Amino acid sequence: MSADFDVDLFVIGAGSGGVRAARIAASYGAKVMVAEEYRIGGTCVIRGCVPKKLMVYASRFADAFADSAGFGWTVGSISFDWTKLVAAKEKEISRLSAIYRTNLEKAGVTFVESRAVVEGPHKVRLLADNRTIKARVILIATGAAPFLGPDVPGRELAITSNEIFDLAEQPKRILIIGGGYIGVEFAALLRRLGSEVIVALRGENILRGFDEDVRCCLRDALIESGIAFKFADMPKKFEKKGKAIEVTLSNGETFEVDQVMLATGRHPNTHGLGLEKIGVRLDGVGAVCVDPYSQSSVPSIYAVGDVTNRLALTPVAIREGHAFADTVFGGKPMAVDHSGIPTAVFATPELGTVGLTEAEARLKHAVVDVFKTQFRPLKATLSGSAEKVFMKIVVDGESDRVLGVHIVGDDAGEMAQLLGIAIKLGATKAAFDATVAVHPTSAEELVTLHTRTARYEQVMLDPGEAAALMDEERMP
Ligand SMILES: Cc1cc2nc3c(=O)[nH]c(=O)nc-3n(C[C@H](O)[C@H](O)[C@H](O)COP(=O)(O)OP(=O)(O)OC[C@H]3O[C@@H](n4cnc5c(N)ncnc54)[C@H](O)[C@@H]3O)c2cc1C
């Protein structure tokens, strides 16, 4: 390291992307410092994926208790204690956060508890002690924060996903605004934990950007579970009424709830970071614009993870952080491939998806074959539950390559992970068909689904329709 700098790398943000980048850069011999203004581990560990999935598990016991009767069980009276769950969750995320800290220390990274701002291409200020650090390279890994949507009267009464994890009491009645994956996941889990749930959203369906069939399938299952949807209806105002909040919707309807949660998207965390002042180019929502190697318009400043608004998922942030460190400190230039990334929506039923939606495939390929099935899983035969599994395989009709798979049902996320490998390897539908089933499973339908549901030949859409559809299918 040159004597002009205090560190080789200064990372702002100890979340998924920042921690990975710091550790890998340090493993290449770089002198690394990381600043975190909240809790080490970032969104995923503290108030995202991990605590959410723990709550999803908690919620699914409701189905297990109900289903068990058909299998001969008699379950005594059941009750759920929200505060116990919150406390158990807190214990686990504190444990994980401590592991993150230990791993950074073991890697020789210096960790600072402070907000950091950028004051020059090589200059960072730590607000906790007003120290200035000179860094050869600065990595912005500040993530994203809930976007609060339109400033309707009383909006300050609402919470976001940041607060929901630590509420002192489970809301008996909750209004969730937004039909993206976070809104949908919390609606599903709170409903199963016994809350009355209303979801209001701008559009006519949940999960914009996902395949149309799985959107409809999951929406119907959520309605069946007792969630009330207000489609194309957004709140006009919120008013405090005793301990409750009175909501007025755009159609004039009013009702009371105990909590309102805004799940109206997330925006990159660049506000007040000082980036614009030093010429780092940001896009319309404040995301740092980067090249495939995560380099910003200022050569010494890079950015990874949600703050770049490429694909806001933990494994993507980790991948980008790792690739950045390989590129800049490991002498191994590495660009992240953002195509074919499998993902899940942890509602109940679960949604798993990888590759192109049918609409995307029909825009990009001359001939598209679609295979679909919906069936009652074996477990439902004895449990008597109304659950169904839906599966859809989208295939390039010319090359026979599987372009996308979309599933709603138990373990759909687990299936999506493995299907992601097959799709990365360019598997054909013939290869799916040649694979022997694991019986009895739901996943076996993926290799026994021989009858084509539809074939779409070229020029299905004119350019206007195509553009409109692309807009509709944009990832949230
Ligand atoms: C409710 C919810 C559920 C989610 N579920 C999933 C899921 O199931 N699967 C999945 O893949 N993804 C999920 N995500 C998304 C995932 O959490 C993010 O994509 C991931 O955490 C992004 O990592 P990151 O490193 O970019 O940012 P983050 O993990 O957000 O880390 C950024 C860190 O920077 C800190 N910071 C910000 N500004 C400063 C500053 N100026 N100085 C110092 N520190 C600063 C923040 O406090 C934060 O700790 C979920 C997100 C939410 C909100």
XYZ file of C-alpha atoms and ligand atoms in Angstrom:
529
model
C 0.000 0.000 0.000
C 1.251 3.466 -0.824
C 2.068 5.757 2.098
C -0.551 8.171 0.734
C -3.358 5.942 2.007
C -4.452 4.674 5.420
C -6.103 1.606 3.910
C -6.267 -0.184 0.578
C -10.021 -0.621 0.821
C -12.688 1.196 2.790
C -16.065 -0.538 2.742
C -19.163 1.445 3.711
C -21.824 -0.970 4.960
C -21.340 -4.331 6.726
C -24.165 -6.175 5.005
C -24.062 -9.169 2.668
C -22.062 -7.498 -0.104
C -19.740 -5.380 2.030
C -18.707 -8.139 4.419
C -17.936 -10.577 1.621
C -15.923 -7.987 -0.304
C -13.970 -7.001 2.818
C -13.098 -10.587 3.763
C -12.014 -11.611 0.274
C -9.993 -8.419 -0.291
C -8.245 -8.994 3.048
C -7.484 -12.581 2.024
C -5.557 -11.130 -0.931
C -3.457 -9.108 1.497
C -5.328 -5.792 1.310
C -5.559 -3.569 4.393
C -9.307 -3.208 4.857
C -11.578 -1.097 7.053
C -15.373 -1.472 7.225
C -17.862 1.006 8.700
C -21.395 0.068 9.769
C -23.929 2.533 11.150
C -26.494 0.030 12.470
C -25.869 -3.668 13.071
C -23.247 -5.849 11.456
C -24.805 -8.371 9.075
C -26.992 -5.881 7.229
C -30.544 -6.269 6.037
C -30.460 -10.003 5.313
C -29.362 -11.005 8.795
C -30.950 -8.301 10.922
C -34.235 -7.374 9.244
C -34.587 -9.298 5.998
C -34.221 -12.854 4.758
C -33.202 -14.622 7.967
C -35.696 -13.248 10.537
C -38.403 -13.359 7.890
C -37.811 -17.030 7.123
C -37.839 -17.794 10.860
C -41.255 -16.147 11.044
C -42.394 -18.084 7.977
C -41.427 -21.322 9.731
C -43.361 -20.191 12.798
C -46.430 -19.490 10.686
C -46.404 -22.884 8.971
C -46.987 -24.772 12.210
C -50.588 -23.617 11.874
C -50.946 -25.824 8.782
C -49.032 -28.678 10.381
C -51.404 -28.717 13.372
C -54.462 -28.565 11.115
C -53.168 -31.196 8.690
C -52.137 -33.639 11.387
C -55.708 -34.697 12.266
C -56.101 -36.495 8.923
C -53.038 -38.550 9.824
C -54.417 -39.695 13.141
C -53.079 -37.030 15.469
C -55.075 -35.296 18.124
C -53.499 -31.984 18.982
C -54.519 -30.332 22.217
C -55.339 -26.676 22.457
C -52.775 -24.560 20.642
C -51.701 -20.998 21.169
C -49.041 -18.760 19.729
C -46.874 -16.294 21.638
C -45.536 -13.468 19.436
C -43.150 -12.131 22.088
C -41.514 -15.561 22.453
C -40.959 -15.728 18.706
C -39.526 -12.191 18.572
C -37.168 -12.989 21.451
C -36.015 -16.274 19.871
C -35.498 -14.526 16.553
C -33.471 -11.768 18.234
C -31.238 -14.344 19.911
C -30.508 -16.031 16.603
C -29.769 -12.859 14.633
C -27.496 -11.598 17.424
C -25.618 -14.896 17.207
C -25.269 -14.517 13.437
C -24.219 -10.887 13.724
C -21.491 -11.906 16.195
C -20.258 -14.566 13.758
C -20.021 -11.936 11.013
C -17.949 -9.757 13.343
C -15.643 -12.640 14.316
C -15.125 -13.587 10.688
C -14.122 -10.036 9.828
C -11.727 -9.918 12.770
C -10.246 -13.296 11.818
C -9.661 -11.982 8.306
C -7.765 -9.018 9.748
C -10.387 -6.434 8.752
C -10.770 -3.353 10.978
C -14.412 -2.795 11.891
C -15.753 0.612 12.911
C -19.198 1.306 14.342
C -20.025 4.553 12.617
C -21.868 6.160 9.785
C -19.418 6.942 6.991
C -19.722 9.524 4.241
C -17.633 10.054 1.154
C -15.741 13.321 0.864
C -13.488 12.649 -2.103
C -12.475 9.928 -4.548
C -10.146 8.571 -1.849
C -11.561 10.170 1.285
C -14.112 8.860 3.799
C -15.288 10.593 6.974
C -16.371 8.581 10.012
C -19.111 10.548 11.718
C -18.715 8.817 15.107
C -15.366 10.455 15.793
C -15.056 12.798 12.812
C -12.003 10.921 11.596
C -10.948 11.087 7.966
C -9.637 7.920 6.328
C -7.686 7.952 3.088
C -8.440 4.858 1.023
C -7.012 3.698 -2.280
C -10.397 2.168 -3.150
C -13.824 2.870 -1.630
C -16.635 0.317 -1.854
C -20.204 1.532 -1.418
C -22.219 -1.372 0.006
C -24.908 0.613 1.807
C -27.880 -1.444 0.627
C -31.406 -0.096 0.305
C -34.106 1.234 2.590
C -37.903 1.013 2.507
C -39.471 3.491 0.107
C -42.481 5.072 1.799
C -44.561 5.817 -1.305
C -46.863 8.828 -1.651
C -46.910 11.190 1.326
C -50.570 10.692 2.254
C -51.852 12.313 5.478
C -50.994 10.213 8.526
C -48.290 8.197 6.752
C -46.067 8.581 9.820
C -48.447 6.209 11.650
C -47.335 3.366 9.389
C -44.413 1.008 9.890
C -42.200 -0.741 7.336
C -40.514 -4.135 7.221
C -37.746 -2.572 9.362
C -40.104 -2.325 12.344
C -42.375 -5.333 11.871
C -39.765 -7.762 13.197
C -39.686 -6.156 16.627
C -43.274 -5.141 17.332
C -44.100 -5.585 21.022
C -47.459 -7.100 20.071
C -48.699 -9.074 17.104
C -51.139 -6.860 15.188
C -54.598 -8.432 15.332
C -55.565 -6.476 12.209
C -53.002 -5.221 9.718
C -53.145 -3.408 6.402
C -50.166 -4.079 4.155
C -49.632 -1.643 1.308
C -47.917 -3.200 -1.703
C -48.075 -6.507 -3.522
C -44.353 -7.117 -4.053
C -42.634 -10.095 -2.485
C -42.108 -8.486 0.920
C -45.772 -7.467 1.223
C -46.934 -10.883 0.071
C -44.627 -12.796 2.410
C -45.694 -10.823 5.478
C -49.364 -11.045 4.502
C -49.096 -14.833 4.265
C -47.158 -15.350 7.473
C -49.213 -12.957 9.600
C -52.432 -14.521 8.349
C -51.236 -17.951 9.439
C -50.198 -16.568 12.813
C -53.796 -15.465 13.234
C -53.854 -11.797 12.162
C -56.612 -10.363 10.019
C -54.767 -9.188 6.912
C -55.775 -6.728 4.217
C -53.433 -5.996 1.310
C -53.939 -2.855 -0.774
C -52.000 -2.493 -3.989
C -51.850 -0.242 -6.994
C -52.130 -2.999 -9.619
C -54.642 -5.708 -10.413
C -52.404 -8.541 -9.242
C -49.556 -9.308 -6.850
C -45.873 -9.850 -7.708
C -45.319 -7.737 -10.784
C -42.459 -9.183 -12.809
C -43.183 -12.835 -12.036
C -44.814 -15.249 -14.478
C -48.491 -14.457 -14.938
C -49.685 -17.970 -14.081
C -47.816 -18.198 -10.784
C -48.987 -14.697 -9.861
C -52.609 -15.766 -10.314
C -52.106 -19.103 -8.646
C -50.504 -17.614 -5.524
C -53.033 -14.773 -5.368
C -55.910 -17.259 -5.406
C -54.299 -19.363 -2.685
C -53.756 -16.285 -0.517
C -57.374 -15.227 -0.967
C -58.394 -18.784 -0.046
C -56.316 -18.452 3.160
C -58.426 -15.471 4.198
C -56.338 -12.478 3.096
C -58.503 -9.629 1.775
C -57.071 -7.841 -1.261
C -57.894 -4.317 -2.365
C -56.657 -4.270 -5.925
C -56.078 -0.956 -7.707
C -56.858 0.760 -4.447
C -54.360 2.769 -2.456
C -54.806 4.559 0.873
C -55.816 8.215 0.850
C -55.232 8.897 4.539
C -54.548 7.351 7.943
C -55.939 8.708 11.230
C -55.246 7.681 14.792
C -58.449 6.421 16.503
C -57.545 5.486 20.077
C -55.091 2.603 19.772
C -56.256 1.840 16.226
C -55.549 3.469 12.859
C -58.480 4.408 10.638
C -57.645 3.918 6.980
C -59.436 5.670 4.136
C -58.865 4.117 0.717
C -58.981 5.934 -2.611
C -62.467 4.478 -3.252
C -63.716 6.158 -0.060
C -63.954 2.929 1.969
C -62.840 3.259 5.603
C -61.864 0.631 8.161
C -59.755 0.296 11.288
C -56.592 -1.721 11.774
C -53.949 -1.995 14.502
C -50.977 -1.521 12.183
C -50.286 -0.358 8.661
C -47.158 -1.684 6.994
C -45.753 0.046 3.926
C -44.207 -2.485 1.560
C -44.046 -0.115 -1.366
C -40.569 -0.989 -2.577
C -37.038 -0.160 -1.548
C -34.682 2.576 -2.699
C -30.877 2.533 -2.748
C -29.227 4.019 0.352
C -27.255 6.897 -1.155
C -29.013 9.836 0.463
C -26.511 12.107 2.236
C -23.574 9.859 1.350
C -21.817 12.638 -0.572
C -21.509 10.719 -3.819
C -23.067 13.237 -6.220
C -20.776 15.988 -4.914
C -17.697 14.119 -6.049
C -19.126 13.130 -9.433
C -20.346 9.564 -8.823
C -23.174 9.026 -11.285
C -26.494 7.945 -9.728
C -29.632 6.879 -11.589
C -33.171 8.226 -11.170
C -33.812 6.323 -7.923
C -30.391 7.138 -6.484
C -28.671 3.851 -7.363
C -24.940 3.982 -8.037
C -24.419 3.370 -11.775
C -21.703 0.772 -12.224
C -20.036 -1.171 -15.021
C -20.020 -5.005 -15.090
C -17.065 -4.948 -12.661
C -19.035 -2.773 -10.189
C -16.879 0.308 -10.896
C -18.649 3.670 -10.680
C -18.037 6.747 -12.801
C -15.259 7.707 -10.326
C -12.546 5.070 -10.925
C -11.543 4.596 -7.251
C -15.150 4.102 -6.140
C -17.020 0.829 -6.612
C -20.481 -0.275 -5.479
C -22.120 -3.669 -4.909
C -25.458 -5.011 -3.716
C -28.817 -3.302 -3.378
C -27.271 0.164 -3.645
C -26.671 -0.556 -7.346
C -30.278 -1.684 -7.894
C -29.273 -4.531 -10.213
C -31.025 -7.480 -8.574
C -31.776 -6.865 -4.899
C -31.111 -10.305 -3.438
C -28.612 -11.445 -0.826
C -26.777 -14.039 -2.928
C -26.421 -11.455 -5.686
C -24.900 -8.887 -3.293
C -22.497 -11.564 -2.014
C -21.555 -12.583 -5.538
C -20.974 -8.968 -6.550
C -18.864 -8.309 -3.429
C -16.741 -11.388 -4.107
C -16.307 -10.541 -7.797
C -15.294 -6.984 -6.890
C -12.576 -8.237 -4.523
C -11.325 -10.777 -7.079
C -11.196 -8.076 -9.732
C -9.581 -5.265 -7.772
C -7.414 -7.109 -5.240
C -7.056 -10.651 -6.603
C -5.982 -9.857 -10.138
C -8.875 -11.977 -11.446
C -11.313 -9.697 -13.315
C -14.769 -11.109 -12.656
C -18.123 -9.809 -13.882
C -21.282 -11.217 -12.297
C -23.744 -12.952 -14.596
C -27.155 -11.654 -13.554
C -29.095 -13.999 -15.830
C -31.001 -17.118 -14.769
C -30.903 -16.344 -11.046
C -33.319 -18.597 -9.159
C -35.426 -17.022 -6.464
C -38.334 -17.692 -4.139
C -41.229 -15.934 -2.514
C -41.637 -17.416 0.956
C -45.380 -17.114 1.122
C -47.448 -20.158 1.975
C -47.809 -21.711 -0.524
C -44.259 -20.967 -1.584
C -43.274 -19.697 -5.012
C -40.042 -20.759 -6.700
C -38.896 -19.456 -10.022
C -35.920 -19.483 -12.356
C -35.334 -18.209 -15.860
C -37.674 -16.500 -18.270
C -41.363 -15.984 -17.676
C -43.648 -17.107 -20.481
C -44.120 -13.492 -21.569
C -40.361 -12.822 -21.646
C -39.764 -16.041 -23.574
C -42.406 -15.114 -26.137
C -40.710 -11.757 -26.678
C -37.297 -13.296 -27.174
C -37.906 -16.615 -28.931
C -39.597 -17.513 -32.206
C -41.248 -20.670 -30.910
C -42.146 -21.192 -27.281
C -43.609 -24.363 -25.800
C -45.372 -24.274 -22.462
C -45.989 -27.246 -20.195
C -48.261 -26.751 -17.207
C -49.762 -28.853 -14.497
C -51.775 -28.324 -11.341
C -52.382 -31.121 -8.897
C -53.232 -31.982 -5.325
C -50.112 -33.073 -3.454
C -50.161 -36.502 -1.841
C -50.178 -35.053 1.674
C -53.434 -33.218 0.953
C -55.266 -36.480 0.285
C -55.248 -37.386 3.988
C -55.002 -33.929 5.490
C -58.025 -32.814 3.491
C -56.387 -29.459 2.842
C -57.367 -27.622 -0.326
C -53.741 -26.903 -1.277
C -52.616 -27.389 -4.857
C -49.237 -27.446 -6.540
C -48.726 -25.573 -9.802
C -45.788 -26.101 -12.171
C -44.935 -24.537 -15.475
C -41.995 -25.222 -17.772
C -41.220 -22.741 -20.534
C -39.203 -24.195 -23.414
C -37.549 -22.799 -26.527
C -39.496 -24.710 -29.192
C -36.580 -24.552 -31.633
C -33.601 -25.655 -29.515
C -35.657 -27.546 -26.880
C -33.764 -25.635 -24.149
C -35.682 -25.057 -20.939
C -35.921 -21.288 -20.565
C -37.814 -21.022 -17.312
C -39.578 -22.985 -14.587
C -42.200 -21.530 -12.255
C -43.661 -23.358 -9.277
C -46.176 -22.688 -6.519
C -46.286 -25.249 -3.721
C -44.369 -26.722 -0.802
C -40.585 -26.473 -1.172
C -40.819 -24.502 -4.426
C -37.787 -22.463 -3.340
C -35.728 -25.605 -2.781
C -36.733 -26.903 -6.217
C -35.874 -23.570 -7.864
C -32.341 -23.765 -6.471
C -31.669 -27.110 -8.186
C -33.517 -26.196 -11.362
C -31.187 -23.184 -11.504
C -28.252 -25.559 -12.058
C -30.064 -27.402 -14.847
C -30.932 -24.145 -16.567
C -27.363 -22.795 -16.167
C -26.145 -25.974 -17.840
C -28.557 -25.361 -20.730
C -30.696 -28.429 -20.047
C -33.212 -29.365 -22.724
C -36.764 -30.518 -22.142
C -35.616 -33.898 -23.505
C -33.068 -34.045 -20.650
C -35.821 -33.316 -18.134
C -37.900 -36.106 -19.723
C -34.939 -38.511 -19.671
C -34.445 -37.975 -15.924
C -36.012 -40.662 -13.786
C -38.452 -39.415 -11.170
C -37.995 -39.450 -7.409
C -41.211 -41.019 -6.231
C -43.401 -40.022 -4.465
C -42.567 -36.324 -4.580
C -44.126 -33.230 -6.062
C -40.910 -32.476 -7.942
C -41.298 -35.653 -9.977
C -43.944 -33.840 -12.035
C -41.101 -31.756 -13.481
C -39.710 -34.815 -15.244
C -43.014 -36.498 -16.089
C -44.740 -33.497 -17.612
C -44.797 -34.705 -21.219
C -47.948 -33.167 -22.657
C -47.477 -29.715 -24.072
C -50.101 -27.230 -22.939
C -49.464 -24.659 -25.669
C -47.079 -23.725 -28.456
C -46.616 -20.070 -29.383
C -45.103 -19.379 -32.772
C -43.320 -16.181 -33.740
C -44.927 -12.759 -34.077
C -47.236 -13.359 -31.194
C -46.832 -9.725 -30.212
C -46.341 -6.501 -32.151
C -43.654 -4.122 -30.822
C -46.226 -1.980 -28.979
C -47.679 -4.994 -27.212
C -44.178 -6.265 -26.555
C -43.127 -2.983 -24.913
C -46.321 -2.885 -22.822
C -45.783 -6.464 -21.730
C -42.133 -5.816 -20.877
C -43.267 -2.903 -18.754
C -45.849 -5.075 -17.014
C -43.347 -7.889 -16.466
C -40.555 -5.674 -15.151
C -38.922 -7.123 -12.020
C -40.119 -5.212 -8.935
C -37.976 -7.923 4.571
C -36.934 -8.361 3.587
C -36.855 -9.676 3.217
C -35.890 -10.092 2.325
N -35.864 -11.411 1.970
C -34.916 -11.853 1.102
C -34.839 -13.224 0.762
O -35.636 -14.038 1.223
N -33.869 -13.609 -0.082
C -32.951 -12.732 -0.614
O -32.068 -13.147 -1.366
N -33.020 -11.418 -0.318
C -33.971 -10.961 0.529
N -34.011 -9.639 0.871
C -33.059 -8.707 0.226
C -31.691 -8.765 0.902
O -31.829 -8.543 2.283
C -30.783 -7.716 0.291
O -30.729 -7.908 -1.113
C -29.360 -7.807 0.836
O -29.334 -7.658 2.230
C -28.500 -6.724 0.179
O -27.206 -6.718 0.727
P -26.331 -5.396 0.672
O -24.980 -5.789 1.146
O -26.463 -4.756 -0.642
O -27.031 -4.396 1.687
P -27.439 -4.566 3.210
O -27.450 -5.973 3.640
O -28.692 -3.785 3.362
O -26.268 -3.846 3.993
C -26.042 -2.481 3.922
C -25.498 -2.014 5.255
O -24.967 -0.706 5.113
C -25.253 0.019 6.281
N -25.120 1.439 5.932
C -25.898 2.159 5.095
N -25.421 3.404 4.949
C -24.299 3.472 5.728
C -23.354 4.499 5.988
N -23.429 5.690 5.399
N -22.341 4.246 6.850
C -22.224 3.026 7.453
N -23.090 2.023 7.227
C -24.102 2.238 6.359
C -26.641 -0.433 6.660
O -26.912 -0.183 8.024
C -26.570 -1.919 6.335
O -26.169 -2.681 7.451
C -34.964 -9.174 1.777
C -35.026 -7.823 2.148
C -36.003 -7.417 3.052
C -36.064 -5.973 3.438
